[in-house]
Amino acid sequence: MKSTLFILLCWLSFGLAAQNAKLNKANQYFRELNFQSAIPLYEQILKKGVKPQALFNLSHAYRRIGDTKKAEYWYAQSILHPECTPDMYINLAQALLSNNKPIDARRQIEKFLSLQPADVRAKNLLKSCEDTVRQELANAGALYQVKGVDEINTPNDDFGAAFYRRGLVFCTEKDTGGPVLRRSGWTGRPFVDMFFSTVRLVDEDKMEFKFSRAESFASELRTKWHDGPVCFSADQTTMYVSRNNLDGRKVRYSSNGLVNVKIVSSKKAGDGWATPQNVSFANPNFSVMHPALTPDGFKMFFTSDMSGGFGGYDLYVSYNENGSWSAPVNLGPGINTEGDEIFPYVSKEGLLYFASDGHTGMGGYDVYYSRAVRGIWNPVTNLGAPLNSNKDDFGFVMDSTRKYGFISSNRDGGKGLTDIYLFKKISVDAEILVFDKVTGEGLDSVAVTCDCYPKKTFRTNVDGKLYLELPANKTCNFVFNSPSGEKEVAISTPNYAIGSQIFEQVPIQIGEGLTFAVEGVAMNKDNNQPISIATITLLNSCNNNSQTYVTDGEGKFNFKLEPNCCYVARGQASKFFTATTSFCTKGLYRSDTLETKILLPPLLTIGGKNTFNDTTTFYGVKNIYHVYGKANIEQASSTDLQTLLTLLQNNPTLAIEIRSHTDSRGGNEFNFNLSTQRAKAIVDFLIANGIAETRLAYKGLGESELLNNCDDNANCTDAQHGENRRTEFRAIKN
């Protein structure tokens, strides 16, 4: 079902040059995403003998069209070949999970992790293979009921429901008439179009609905290619549509010959819709799709494979700035993985729902949710069965009453390939605040168990809050594990309506008369020598108060601290960069004196050797290493980039040059372009996080500066080549 999930990228070709060999023709079809033509050619080739490219591409093709059984078979053949790449193990594991074979999937994930030990997605998927995790997700059925909407589902793909007036706008693969039946080379089925069905509530107590026959929606916006899915502004006068990249009727190709997907907006005009306009961040060289607006219209969340992401497709947010959309901001590693994150949706309470194949789940794409607290996303929560299955589940939307909604899935037992399902909520929402009885501050990371969620432990967030869905008409018994012992609280839901909210406060006495302090030393980061007369500023997150201290001759400083608070200590000294360190008394239940160091880097010699190429670090920032052939930022590098970002934020006059390199494999021009894309991906990350473009220079150097002897004539391992796939940094202005 990958074709459905990504609305189908296209390669629009009007005739192929004659090919002398069947493999060349199959490869051409594969590059054009014409999998329906490529697959039979590859299978014919493989009947006569193993050709690695045919074997690998056939595996990928079946994965891309969502045939998990054939993808499993061919990936199992691929990993036996000596030229197989690490990604084939993880692709095989994902197919096995979708085919309900977690034991076999575990073996493939462990093999992949032996080759790519830093891959966060693989670690998440390894948890997906555990019996306890699978049972927990499978037994979550006390919260929702799910039923297919047979009145609108067809034998093909139906997906991506959006609420509009008194009905639903959704996507379907249906022939809309015309003299020529147009079909997608990816699926072999009609292109995606938008349809509408009126929805009538016939029984409010049972939440039963009637759906009218589906009719074409906004036909004046229809193109010959893919149109949809959509979302609407709160007043339903503006529609945002995912569609193939066209200017009028003219196709816009990317630099590699693809027709990507973009988001366009259209205003309601009488009974129809006005000519659509591109959103400002649309670009023919990458896809932006699956728009989702916050109820206030201030933010648009969407899916994209633009450079600088963590995986294949990431989630981004753009802000409405006086009617124009801002530059997109990646949601970061709390949401995005090395896999794909797609189909976002934001509830009126601020919960972000999305689908992912890179978090711990049941198989295929599962739906998750998270909430941002102080700009940081809470750990994602899998909605579990029956909303999720071992197949692809995505396109979650919920009505404003939070009593029902819709989800799309290609699970077994449906009417078509992908169907739209109605879900009914049979739960209430609970917001629980655990706080210090003395200070009133929320308590972070308090362990909480609940008999309505057996064998699972929750933890409060940084504000001391816990958000849960509780079964209707039931009493759930909670145990809060505090320093003063266990505290038991019962929360009953019989008197609450479906979809309503319960607010529960749990005061905990964490101890009286606690005293805290911090003792530290400011030091030269290069030689660990103490720095005297350094100014140390201590910032208290509880009340935003600040204190200052000037270090003595030994570089020492000290402060008194309050209980249950977090602090940032900032060090400043002449001829040094500013540096910070942080610490907390939260979670400390005995009086204590903390110890810390602030390591201040000396100002750099501009362009000097000490700032470049003589070490793998640039004042605590490791060089960023890349996966072969890829420009995106790997999750393993995100901490190092955060360190660089912090250095730039602490020192607003510092300007740097970013230099990216490739290994020797591939042509010179390809490697130069790839290294330039790698450097720009890091620049884009820094700009998106508030660093001025004028402070950043970047350069791609291709394979011109190898660190070892792995040139075109050498026989090197991937690890040896990997030493050359790097991005380095140097200062160009203090």
XYZ file of C-alpha atoms in Angstrom, residues 165 168 541 588 643 651 687:
7
model
C -19.774 20.315 5.862
C -16.654 13.417 4.004
C 13.371 27.392 35.244
C 16.032 14.292 44.092
C 25.623 20.517 19.985
C 27.710 32.719 20.453
C 18.366 27.906 9.512
